[in-house]
């Protein structure tokens, strides 16, 4: 008799190569229509499942995790961020939680640089002018933006993505400042200026890039008080989590000209983003595309599967198990 394959619920429609491997190795419950599950629907869909492969939009609150069927032994999220999962609640039920670090570092740092450049160089306004047939020709004062080369970039959160962002910015001869829970070793720091207190970094930021995870400590970290510490005319970039920014404060600073521009790929409460952003010409906005390359999304899926296979097929620890922060 052949052993039953562990059953895995895929909460989203994942890339074809990822779903093919999922279906080959597990009894896969797929979601080809990519319908979104709320908590109760997710609990119902997980009936009889050994594990759940989810993504960042799936809110796994303590309540939802507590209500999951006892058969669920693992939650593998198709993301590096895992603030959508109550990891402590999962641990209480003996559920292993894994994420997908490393594989989306470059793609996300690329989008961070795109946001930085797009915001600084008024790409949003230029595209709009051209596509609405309002470009009447070149003019000496048209769409003058903020110069990037040689400016100071402050990075909040110097993990993998922050470091990859710094490497890209160095090619623009930017001077890197950073703040991180721990100071990096010199070979990783590469001459960047460390600020033990992130508030002390703000005065040195012509550009501020948020690359820190969403935690209770970073919730609405970019607020009115901190924006006031940035040099006038600086640019804020966020490719981490929308909740790290106080939208009201950022929008007010963009409106008043206190900040020159913002480049944002992530939003609090996305996809229902603050209405104020739509009215701002100086906000370069993307719909959470940080990891959206074929190679990266496949790598994320394979990394989630590496974890599922280790735990469910080989009875080994999850290589990317995460703990409650
Ligand atoms: C993912 C991300 O695409 O991995 C993350 O944490 O923010 C994104 O790049 C998304 O979260 C999918 O789950």
PDB file of C-alpha atoms and ligand atoms in Angstrom, residues 14 54-57 77-84 100 104 108 239-241 265-266 288-292 297 300, ligand 1:
ATOM      1  CA  UNK A  14       0.862  30.265  -7.423  1.00  0.00           C
ATOM      2  CA  UNK A  54      -0.223  31.010   1.993  1.00  0.00           C
ATOM      3  CA  UNK A  55       0.834  34.495   0.978  1.00  0.00           C
ATOM      4  CA  UNK A  56       1.073  37.922   2.516  1.00  0.00           C
ATOM      5  CA  UNK A  57      -2.573  38.886   2.053  1.00  0.00           C
ATOM      6  CA  UNK A  77       4.224  31.516   3.562  1.00  0.00           C
ATOM      7  CA  UNK A  78       5.199  32.516   0.056  1.00  0.00           C
ATOM      8  CA  UNK A  79       6.865  35.700   1.340  1.00  0.00           C
ATOM      9  CA  UNK A  80       9.769  36.868   3.385  1.00  0.00           C
ATOM     10  CA  UNK A  81       7.511  39.010   5.596  1.00  0.00           C
ATOM     11  CA  UNK A  82       5.420  37.037   8.055  1.00  0.00           C
ATOM     12  CA  UNK A  83       3.639  39.698  10.084  1.00  0.00           C
ATOM     13  CA  UNK A  84       0.355  38.396   8.670  1.00  0.00           C
ATOM     14  CA  UNK A 100      11.111  32.544   1.957  1.00  0.00           C
ATOM     15  CA  UNK A 104      13.547  37.961  -3.286  1.00  0.00           C
ATOM     16  CA  UNK A 108      12.930  43.871  -4.097  1.00  0.00           C
ATOM     17  CA  UNK A 239       9.247  48.815  -0.278  1.00  0.00           C
ATOM     18  CA  UNK A 240       8.898  47.003   3.067  1.00  0.00           C
ATOM     19  CA  UNK A 241       5.419  47.246   4.567  1.00  0.00           C
ATOM     20  CA  UNK A 265       5.468  49.922  -3.452  1.00  0.00           C
ATOM     21  CA  UNK A 266       3.587  48.976  -0.280  1.00  0.00           C
ATOM     22  CA  UNK A 288       3.369  45.846  -4.365  1.00  0.00           C
ATOM     23  CA  UNK A 289       5.579  44.544  -7.165  1.00  0.00           C
ATOM     24  CA  UNK A 290       8.805  44.079  -5.196  1.00  0.00           C
ATOM     25  CA  UNK A 291       9.203  40.390  -5.878  1.00  0.00           C
ATOM     26  CA  UNK A 292       7.281  40.263  -9.158  1.00  0.00           C
ATOM     27  CA  UNK A 297       8.239  34.203  -7.781  1.00  0.00           C
ATOM     28  CA  UNK A 300       9.860  31.909  -3.599  1.00  0.00           C
TER      29      UNK A 300
HETATM   30  C1  LIG B   1       5.540  39.110  -1.825  1.00  0.00           C
HETATM   31  C2  LIG B   1       6.623  40.510   0.032  1.00  0.00           C
HETATM   32  O1  LIG B   1       5.341  39.101  -3.168  1.00  0.00           O
HETATM   33  O2  LIG B   1       7.710  38.470   0.469  1.00  0.00           O
HETATM   34  C3  LIG B   1       7.227  39.488   0.922  1.00  0.00           C
HETATM   35  O3  LIG B   1       7.229  39.703   2.149  1.00  0.00           O
HETATM   36  O4  LIG B   1       6.364  41.573   0.464  1.00  0.00           O
HETATM   37  C4  LIG B   1       6.279  40.344  -1.416  1.00  0.00           C
HETATM   38  O5  LIG B   1       7.347  40.668  -2.195  1.00  0.00           O
HETATM   39  C5  LIG B   1       4.211  38.999  -1.192  1.00  0.00           C
HETATM   40  O6  LIG B   1       4.288  39.250   0.144  1.00  0.00           O
HETATM   41  C6  LIG B   1       3.585  37.646  -1.494  1.00  0.00           C
HETATM   42  O7  LIG B   1       3.203  36.920  -0.390  1.00  0.00           O
END
